[in-house]
Structures are given as C-alpha cells and as structure tokens.
mmCIF file of C-alpha atoms in Angstrom:
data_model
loop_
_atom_site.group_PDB
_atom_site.id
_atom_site.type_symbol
_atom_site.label_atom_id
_atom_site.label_comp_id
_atom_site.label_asym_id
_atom_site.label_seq_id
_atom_site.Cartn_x
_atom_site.Cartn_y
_atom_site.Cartn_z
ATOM 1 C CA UNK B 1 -14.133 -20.772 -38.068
ATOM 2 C CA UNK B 2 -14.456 -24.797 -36.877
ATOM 3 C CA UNK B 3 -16.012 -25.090 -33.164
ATOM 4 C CA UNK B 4 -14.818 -28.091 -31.700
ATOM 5 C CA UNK B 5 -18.262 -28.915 -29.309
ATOM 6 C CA UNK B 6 -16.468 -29.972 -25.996
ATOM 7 C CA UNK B 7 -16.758 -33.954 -24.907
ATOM 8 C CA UNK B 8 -20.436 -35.893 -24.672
ATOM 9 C CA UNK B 9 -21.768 -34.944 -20.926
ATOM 10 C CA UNK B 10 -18.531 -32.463 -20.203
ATOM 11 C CA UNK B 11 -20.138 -28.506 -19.371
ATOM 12 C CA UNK B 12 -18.251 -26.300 -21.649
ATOM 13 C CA UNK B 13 -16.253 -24.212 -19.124
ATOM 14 C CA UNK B 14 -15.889 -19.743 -19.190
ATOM 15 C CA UNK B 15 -12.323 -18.740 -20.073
ATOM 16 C CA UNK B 16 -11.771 -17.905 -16.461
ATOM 17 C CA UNK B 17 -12.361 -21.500 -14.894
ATOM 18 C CA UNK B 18 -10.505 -22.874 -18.058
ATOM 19 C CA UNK B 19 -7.711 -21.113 -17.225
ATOM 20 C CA UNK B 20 -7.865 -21.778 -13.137
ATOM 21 C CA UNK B 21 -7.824 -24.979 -14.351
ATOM 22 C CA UNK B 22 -4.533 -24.994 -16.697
ATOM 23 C CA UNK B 23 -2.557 -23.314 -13.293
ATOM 24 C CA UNK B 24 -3.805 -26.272 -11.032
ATOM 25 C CA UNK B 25 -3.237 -28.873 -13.553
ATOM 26 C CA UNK B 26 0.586 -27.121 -13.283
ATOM 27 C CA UNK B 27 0.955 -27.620 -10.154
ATOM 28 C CA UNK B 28 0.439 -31.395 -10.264
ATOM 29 C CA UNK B 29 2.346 -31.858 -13.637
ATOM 30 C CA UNK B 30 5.400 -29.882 -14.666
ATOM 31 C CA UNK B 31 4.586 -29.700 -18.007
ATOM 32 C CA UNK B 32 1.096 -29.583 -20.413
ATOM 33 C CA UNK B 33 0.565 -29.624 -23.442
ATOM 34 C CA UNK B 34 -1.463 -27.617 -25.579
ATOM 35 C CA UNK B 35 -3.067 -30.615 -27.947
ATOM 36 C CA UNK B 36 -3.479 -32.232 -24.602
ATOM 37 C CA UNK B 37 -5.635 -29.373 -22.574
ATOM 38 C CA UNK B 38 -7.271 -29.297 -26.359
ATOM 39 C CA UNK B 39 -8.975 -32.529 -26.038
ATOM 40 C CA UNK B 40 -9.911 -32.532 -22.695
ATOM 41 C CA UNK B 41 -11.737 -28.680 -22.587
ATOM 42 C CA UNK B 42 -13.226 -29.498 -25.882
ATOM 43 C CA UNK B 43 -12.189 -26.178 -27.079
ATOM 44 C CA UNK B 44 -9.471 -25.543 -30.092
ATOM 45 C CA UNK B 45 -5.440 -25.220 -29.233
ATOM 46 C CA UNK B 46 -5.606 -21.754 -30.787
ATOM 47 C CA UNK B 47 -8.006 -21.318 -28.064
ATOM 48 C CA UNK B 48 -5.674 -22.669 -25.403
ATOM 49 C CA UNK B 49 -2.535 -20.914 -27.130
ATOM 50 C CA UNK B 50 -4.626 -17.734 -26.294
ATOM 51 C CA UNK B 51 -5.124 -19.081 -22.666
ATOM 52 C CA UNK B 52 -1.605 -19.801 -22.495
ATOM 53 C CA UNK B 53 -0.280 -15.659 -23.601
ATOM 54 C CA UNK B 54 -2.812 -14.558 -21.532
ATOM 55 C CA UNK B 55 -1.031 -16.691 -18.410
ATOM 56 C CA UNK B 56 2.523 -16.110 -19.298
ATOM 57 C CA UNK B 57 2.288 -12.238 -20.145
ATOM 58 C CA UNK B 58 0.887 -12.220 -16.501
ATOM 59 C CA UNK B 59 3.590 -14.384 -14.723
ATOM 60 C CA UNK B 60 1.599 -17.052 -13.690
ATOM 61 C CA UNK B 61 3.115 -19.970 -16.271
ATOM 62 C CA UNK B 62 6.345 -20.209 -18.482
ATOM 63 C CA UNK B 63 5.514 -20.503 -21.995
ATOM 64 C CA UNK B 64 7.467 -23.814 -23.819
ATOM 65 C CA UNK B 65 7.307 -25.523 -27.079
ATOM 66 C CA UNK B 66 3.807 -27.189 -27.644
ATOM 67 C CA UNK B 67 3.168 -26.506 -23.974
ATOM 68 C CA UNK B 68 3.738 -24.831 -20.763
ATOM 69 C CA UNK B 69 5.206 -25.468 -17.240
ATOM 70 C CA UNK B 70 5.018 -23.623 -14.226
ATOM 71 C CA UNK B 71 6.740 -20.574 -13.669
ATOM 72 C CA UNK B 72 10.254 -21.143 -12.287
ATOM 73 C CA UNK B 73 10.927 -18.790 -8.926
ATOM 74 C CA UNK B 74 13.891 -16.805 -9.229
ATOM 75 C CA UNK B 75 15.502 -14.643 -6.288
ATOM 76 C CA UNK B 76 12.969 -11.921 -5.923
ATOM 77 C CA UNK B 77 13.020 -11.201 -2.297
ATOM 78 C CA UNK B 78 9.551 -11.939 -0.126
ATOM 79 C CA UNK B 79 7.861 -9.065 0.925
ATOM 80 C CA UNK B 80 9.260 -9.480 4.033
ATOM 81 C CA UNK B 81 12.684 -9.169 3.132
ATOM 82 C CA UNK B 82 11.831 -6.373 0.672
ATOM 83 C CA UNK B 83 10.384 -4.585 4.244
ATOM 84 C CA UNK B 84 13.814 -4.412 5.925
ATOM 85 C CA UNK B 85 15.359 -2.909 3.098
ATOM 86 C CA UNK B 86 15.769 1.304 2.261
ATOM 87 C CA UNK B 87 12.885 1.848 4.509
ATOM 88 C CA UNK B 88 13.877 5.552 5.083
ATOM 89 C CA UNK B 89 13.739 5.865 1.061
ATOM 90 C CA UNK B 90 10.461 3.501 0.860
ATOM 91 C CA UNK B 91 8.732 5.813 4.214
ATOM 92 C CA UNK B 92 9.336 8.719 2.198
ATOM 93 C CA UNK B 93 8.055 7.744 -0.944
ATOM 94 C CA UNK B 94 4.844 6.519 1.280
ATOM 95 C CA UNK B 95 4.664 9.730 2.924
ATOM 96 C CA UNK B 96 4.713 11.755 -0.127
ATOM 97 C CA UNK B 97 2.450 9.490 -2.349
ATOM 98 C CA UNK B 98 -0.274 9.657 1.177
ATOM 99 C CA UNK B 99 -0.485 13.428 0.602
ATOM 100 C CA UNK B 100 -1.766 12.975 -2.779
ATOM 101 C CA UNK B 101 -4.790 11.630 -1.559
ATOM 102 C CA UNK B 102 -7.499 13.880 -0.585
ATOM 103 C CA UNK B 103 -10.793 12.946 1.909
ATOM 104 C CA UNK B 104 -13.924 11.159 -0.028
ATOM 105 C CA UNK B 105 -11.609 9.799 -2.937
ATOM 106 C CA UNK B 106 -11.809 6.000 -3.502
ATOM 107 C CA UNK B 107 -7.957 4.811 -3.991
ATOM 108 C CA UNK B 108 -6.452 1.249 -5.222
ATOM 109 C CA UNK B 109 -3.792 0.409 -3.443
ATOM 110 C CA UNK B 110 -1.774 -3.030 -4.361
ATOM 111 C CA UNK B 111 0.600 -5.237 -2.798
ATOM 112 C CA UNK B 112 4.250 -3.883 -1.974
ATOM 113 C CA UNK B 113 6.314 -2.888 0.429
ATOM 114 C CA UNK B 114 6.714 0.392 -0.447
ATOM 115 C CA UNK B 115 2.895 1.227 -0.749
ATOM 116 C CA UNK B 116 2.712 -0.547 2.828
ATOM 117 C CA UNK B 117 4.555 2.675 3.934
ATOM 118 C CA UNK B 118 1.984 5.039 2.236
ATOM 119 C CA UNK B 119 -1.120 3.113 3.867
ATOM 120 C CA UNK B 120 0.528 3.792 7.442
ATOM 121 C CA UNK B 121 1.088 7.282 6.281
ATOM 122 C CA UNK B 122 -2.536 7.642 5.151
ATOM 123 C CA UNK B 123 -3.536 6.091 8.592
ATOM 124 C CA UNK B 124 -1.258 8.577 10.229
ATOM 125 C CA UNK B 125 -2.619 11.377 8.243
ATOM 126 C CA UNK B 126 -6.406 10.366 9.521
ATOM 127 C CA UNK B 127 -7.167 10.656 5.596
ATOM 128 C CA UNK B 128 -11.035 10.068 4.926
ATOM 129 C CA UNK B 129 -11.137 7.930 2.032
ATOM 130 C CA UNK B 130 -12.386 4.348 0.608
ATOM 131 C CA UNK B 131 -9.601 1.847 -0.178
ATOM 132 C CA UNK B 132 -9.712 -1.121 -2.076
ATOM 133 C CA UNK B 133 -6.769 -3.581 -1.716
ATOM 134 C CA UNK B 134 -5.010 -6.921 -2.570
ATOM 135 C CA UNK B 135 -2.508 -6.517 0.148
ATOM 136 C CA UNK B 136 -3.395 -7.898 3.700
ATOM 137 C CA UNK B 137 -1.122 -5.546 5.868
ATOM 138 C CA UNK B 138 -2.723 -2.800 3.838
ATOM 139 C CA UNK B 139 -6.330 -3.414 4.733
ATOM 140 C CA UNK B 140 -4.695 -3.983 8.483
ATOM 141 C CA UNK B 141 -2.612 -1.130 8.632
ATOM 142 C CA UNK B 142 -5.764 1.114 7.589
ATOM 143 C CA UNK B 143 -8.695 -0.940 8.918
ATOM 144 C CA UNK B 144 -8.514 0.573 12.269
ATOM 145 C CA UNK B 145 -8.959 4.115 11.069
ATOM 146 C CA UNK B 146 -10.817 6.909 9.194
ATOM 147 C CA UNK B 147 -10.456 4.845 5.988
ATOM 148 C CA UNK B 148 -12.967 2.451 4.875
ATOM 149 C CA UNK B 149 -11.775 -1.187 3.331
ATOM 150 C CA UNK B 150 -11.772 -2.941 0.924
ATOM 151 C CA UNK B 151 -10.223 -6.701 0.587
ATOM 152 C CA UNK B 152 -10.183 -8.436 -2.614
ATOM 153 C CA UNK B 153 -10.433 -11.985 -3.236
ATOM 154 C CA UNK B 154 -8.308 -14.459 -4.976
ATOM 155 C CA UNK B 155 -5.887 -16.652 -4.431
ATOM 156 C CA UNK B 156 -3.748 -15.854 -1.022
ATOM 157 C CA UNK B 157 0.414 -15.586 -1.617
ATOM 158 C CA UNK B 158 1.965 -16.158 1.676
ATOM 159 C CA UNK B 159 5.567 -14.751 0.422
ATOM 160 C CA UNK B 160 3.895 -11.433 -0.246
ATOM 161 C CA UNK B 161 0.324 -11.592 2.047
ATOM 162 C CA UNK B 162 -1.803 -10.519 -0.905
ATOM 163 C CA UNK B 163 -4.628 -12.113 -3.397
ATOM 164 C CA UNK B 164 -4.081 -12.602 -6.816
ATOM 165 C CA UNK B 165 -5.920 -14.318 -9.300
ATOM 166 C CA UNK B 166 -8.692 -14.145 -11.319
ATOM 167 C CA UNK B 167 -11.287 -13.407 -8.759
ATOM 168 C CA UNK B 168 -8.973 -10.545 -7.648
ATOM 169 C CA UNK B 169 -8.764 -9.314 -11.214
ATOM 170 C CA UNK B 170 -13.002 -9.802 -11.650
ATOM 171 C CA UNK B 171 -13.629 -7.617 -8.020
ATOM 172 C CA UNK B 172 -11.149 -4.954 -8.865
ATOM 173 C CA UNK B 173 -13.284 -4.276 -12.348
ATOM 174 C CA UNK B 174 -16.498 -3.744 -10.630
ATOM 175 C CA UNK B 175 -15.480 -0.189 -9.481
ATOM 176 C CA UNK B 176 -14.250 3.136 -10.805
ATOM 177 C CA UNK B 177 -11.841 4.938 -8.329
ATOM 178 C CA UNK B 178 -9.966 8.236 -8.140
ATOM 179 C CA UNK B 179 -6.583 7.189 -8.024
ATOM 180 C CA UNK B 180 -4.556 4.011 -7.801
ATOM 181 C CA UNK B 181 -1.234 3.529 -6.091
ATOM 182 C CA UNK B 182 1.131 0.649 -7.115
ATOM 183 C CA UNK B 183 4.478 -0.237 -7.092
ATOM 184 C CA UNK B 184 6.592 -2.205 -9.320
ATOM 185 C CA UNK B 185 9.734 -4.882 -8.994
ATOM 186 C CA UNK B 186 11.051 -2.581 -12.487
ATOM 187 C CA UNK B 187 11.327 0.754 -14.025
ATOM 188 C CA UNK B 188 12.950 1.232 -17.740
ATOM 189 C CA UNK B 189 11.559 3.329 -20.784
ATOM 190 C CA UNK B 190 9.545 0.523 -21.414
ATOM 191 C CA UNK B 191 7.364 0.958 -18.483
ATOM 192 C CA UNK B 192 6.831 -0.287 -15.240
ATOM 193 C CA UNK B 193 7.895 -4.221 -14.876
ATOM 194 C CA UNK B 194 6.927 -7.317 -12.080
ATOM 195 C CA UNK B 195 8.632 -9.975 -10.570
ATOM 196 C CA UNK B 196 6.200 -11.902 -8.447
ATOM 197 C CA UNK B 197 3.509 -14.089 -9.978
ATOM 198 C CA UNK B 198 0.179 -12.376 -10.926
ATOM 199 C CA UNK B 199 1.175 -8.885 -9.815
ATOM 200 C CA UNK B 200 1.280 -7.782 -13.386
ATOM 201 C CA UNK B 201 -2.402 -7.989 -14.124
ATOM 202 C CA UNK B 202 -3.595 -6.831 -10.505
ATOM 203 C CA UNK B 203 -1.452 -3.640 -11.508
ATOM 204 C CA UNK B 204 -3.012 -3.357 -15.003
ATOM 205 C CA UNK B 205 -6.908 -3.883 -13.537
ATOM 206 C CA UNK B 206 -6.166 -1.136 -11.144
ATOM 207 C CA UNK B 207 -4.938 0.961 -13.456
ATOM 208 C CA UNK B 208 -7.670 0.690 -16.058
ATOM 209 C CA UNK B 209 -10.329 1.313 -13.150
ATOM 210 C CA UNK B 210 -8.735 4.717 -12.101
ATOM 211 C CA UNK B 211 -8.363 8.443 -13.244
ATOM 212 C CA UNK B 212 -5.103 9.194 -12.153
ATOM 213 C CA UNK B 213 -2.619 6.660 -11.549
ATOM 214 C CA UNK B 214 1.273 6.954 -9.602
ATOM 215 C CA UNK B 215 3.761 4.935 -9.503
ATOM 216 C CA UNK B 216 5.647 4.138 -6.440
ATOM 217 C CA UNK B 217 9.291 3.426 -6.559
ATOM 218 C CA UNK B 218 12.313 3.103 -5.272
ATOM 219 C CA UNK B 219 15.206 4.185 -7.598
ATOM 220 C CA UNK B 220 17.286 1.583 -6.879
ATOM 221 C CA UNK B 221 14.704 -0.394 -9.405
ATOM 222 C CA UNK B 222 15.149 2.511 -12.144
ATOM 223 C CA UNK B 223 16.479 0.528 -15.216
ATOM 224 C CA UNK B 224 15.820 -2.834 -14.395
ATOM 225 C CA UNK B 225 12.885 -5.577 -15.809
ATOM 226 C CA UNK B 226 10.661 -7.990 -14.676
ATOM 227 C CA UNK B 227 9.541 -10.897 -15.886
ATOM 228 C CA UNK B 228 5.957 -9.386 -16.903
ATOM 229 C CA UNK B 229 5.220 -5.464 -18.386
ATOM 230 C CA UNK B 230 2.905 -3.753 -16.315
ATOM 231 C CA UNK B 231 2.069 -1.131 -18.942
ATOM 232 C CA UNK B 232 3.389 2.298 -20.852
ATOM 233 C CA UNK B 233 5.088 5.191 -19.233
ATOM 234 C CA UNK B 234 2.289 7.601 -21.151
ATOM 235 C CA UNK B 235 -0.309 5.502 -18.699
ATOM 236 C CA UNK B 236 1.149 7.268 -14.985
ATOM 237 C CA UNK B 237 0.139 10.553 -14.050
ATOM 238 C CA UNK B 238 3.024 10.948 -11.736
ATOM 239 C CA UNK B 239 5.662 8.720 -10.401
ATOM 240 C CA UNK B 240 7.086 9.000 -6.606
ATOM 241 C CA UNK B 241 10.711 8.571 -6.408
ATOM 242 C CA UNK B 242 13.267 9.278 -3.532
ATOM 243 C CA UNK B 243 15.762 10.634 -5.964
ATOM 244 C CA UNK B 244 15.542 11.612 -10.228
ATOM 245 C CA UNK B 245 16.817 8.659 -12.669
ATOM 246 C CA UNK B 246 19.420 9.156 -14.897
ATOM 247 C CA UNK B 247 18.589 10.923 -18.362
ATOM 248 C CA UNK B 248 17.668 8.175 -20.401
ATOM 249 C CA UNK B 249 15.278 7.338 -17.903
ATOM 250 C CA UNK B 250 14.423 10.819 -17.495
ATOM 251 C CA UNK B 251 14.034 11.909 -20.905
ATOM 252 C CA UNK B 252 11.544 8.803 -21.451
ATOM 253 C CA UNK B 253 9.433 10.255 -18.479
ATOM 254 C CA UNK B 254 9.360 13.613 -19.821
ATOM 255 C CA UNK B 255 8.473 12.329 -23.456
ATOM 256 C CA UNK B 256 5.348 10.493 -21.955
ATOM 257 C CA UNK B 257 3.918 13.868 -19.784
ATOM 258 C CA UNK B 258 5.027 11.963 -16.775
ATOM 259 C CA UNK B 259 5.147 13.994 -13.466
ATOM 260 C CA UNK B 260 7.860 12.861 -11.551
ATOM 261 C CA UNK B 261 7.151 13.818 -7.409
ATOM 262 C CA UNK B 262 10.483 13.252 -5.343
ATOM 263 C CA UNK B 263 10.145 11.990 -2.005
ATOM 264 C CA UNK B 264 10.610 14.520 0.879
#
C-alpha cells in the first residue's frame, strides 16, 4: 500500500478532525471533491472515499460523483412539531418503556419526542437510575429528580435540542450501560431507519454500549425509511408500540426474537 506523507509543515490530522473538517468545509462550499480534500489532508482519496461512506451512511453529507455536498433537508418535522403530534400514543409508549427500567441501572436515552415522554414518566415514577443523554429536554425533564445525568457533547441541533457529532459519538463509547432507549423516524424489516442528520450513529453507539436495547415507536412509522439504517431487527430486545404492525412487519419481528411490548 502507497502512503501519501501529508504536505511539508501540515500535522497529519486523526480521522475524526479530518472528517469535522470535510462537514465544515460543506457548509462553506456546496460541493467537494474527493481529489481535492486528497491533496490538501495529504492522505489518499480511497482514504477520503472511506471518510465520505462513513458521513453519508450517517446522514451528515450526500454522497455525489467524485465528491460530496451537504445533505439536502427534506420535510421531517422539528422536534417540536413532532411533540404536538399522537401524544396520547407517544405518553403511552413513554409510560410503558419507563417501567422497564429498574433503580441502580445506567440507561441511554437519545433524542426524540417520544422518549421525551418516557424521561417524564421515569421522573414521575421517582426511578433511581443514571442516565446518559444527547437530548436537552431529557437531561431537563430528569435533572431535577432521583435520576442522575448525564449530557453529552457535540455539536448542538436547535430543530431537535440535542448533540450530535463526533464528540457525542466518542463520550457515549466510554461507558457500558444496562439498557438503551431510542426511537427512530422508520420501522420496516430492514430495521430501524433516521431522518434527521447524525441521529443514525448516536443510535448505533448507544446500542453497541448496552445489554438490552428497545425500541420506541409510534406505529404510524411502521413500514416507512429513513434516509440512514440504524441497525438489524435481531439487535432490539423488545420494541414499544401503541398498537401490533401488520404481518409482514410482524412476522420479521418474530423471525429476529424480537419482543414486541404494546403500550398501555
């Protein structure tokens, strides 16, 4: 293999700051290229290819021919909008999904509205536990309780007041916990899916860090996609619905040993 030595008096930078780097060079240009990032890294465009799946696979850049550009936002509603929708449906799922945690367990909890509900729940419940977050009205909703928090860092998303990023993704990997709780934009036989820009690989982090792992979701997102795969059905312990999907659906979560909880 050829190793391209980066440019006389440039520091040869870790994949992570490369990468931070190709995101804020997209927000001043539309488009780079991948010869073009190349040459100025001093690393090889396989190299940045790499850099480039890694990025698109997690929503945060559109992959194009010899290039990239940012990622286009479609309609996905804010997570403010998303809050004023089903919420008896959503404060069900919450409730049930809180009840599943037991005192002393360390739980990751990410960004949605949906697991907003179960963090008031868990406040309601008094439940004794360590929580570490992404989402900002989590950590408020539950850091005036029983429950200890934790924030993680990254870069702040106004539309959905939560971190994302690569500093988020580097906290969340320091720690083993007993459960995680996400949600999703998407649920098909393919898996879990996202919408919103860097949720993806929060969701995968937290789910590689945890023993058992649920899935929050409302079933009006049973069969549809997002932009970016969150993982395999096989992966979820149990997923909390407010009502059963239809058989295809169904059938899929039975194949993968996938408890399915329904909302009370």
């Amino acid at each position: 293999m050829i190793r391209i030595a980066a440019p006389y008096g440039q520091t040869r930078l870790k994949k992570s700051e490369r990468r931070q780097q190709i995101q804020l060079e997209l927000k001043l240009h539309p488009h780079v290229r991948i010869s073009t990032l190349a040459d100025r890294f001093g690393v090889s465009t396989e190299t940045i290819r790499r850099d480039f799946d890694n990025l698109s696979e997690d929503g945060l850049i559109c992959r194009a021919h010899g290039g990239a550009s940012a990622p286009v936002q479609g309609r996905f509603p804010s997570l403010d909008e998303r809050s004023t929708a089903r919420i008896v449906e959503r404060e069900r799922i919450g409730r049930s999904a809180a009840k599943l945690v037991r005192d002393g367990e360390t739980v990751m909890i990410d960004s949605g509205s949906t697991t907003i509900q179960m963090a008031r729940s868990l406040a309601y419940f008094g439940t004794r536990c360590t929580v570490i977050t992404n989402s900002v009205p989590v950590a408020i909703t539950l850091g005036h309780g029983a429950t200890k928090v934790l924030l993680c860092p990254g870069e702040y998303l106004p539309a959905e007041s939560a971190l994302v990023g690569d500093d988020t993704v580097k906290y969340l990997k320091r720690f083993n916990v007993d459960r995680c709780m996400i949600g999703a934009s998407g649920l098909s036989t393919e898996g879990p899916s996202e919408c919103v820009r860097g949720f993806a690989a929060i969701k995968r982090t937290m789910l590689s860090r945890s023993e058992q792992s649920h899935l929050l979701i409302d079933s009006e997102k049973f069969e549809r996609k997002g932009l970016s795969r969150v993982g395999k059905l096989k992966r979820f312990d149990s997923i909390v619905a407010d009502r059963e999907p239809r058989s295809k659906l169904a059938n899929a979560l039975k194949s993968a040993h996938v408890e399915l909880l329904l909302a009370s």
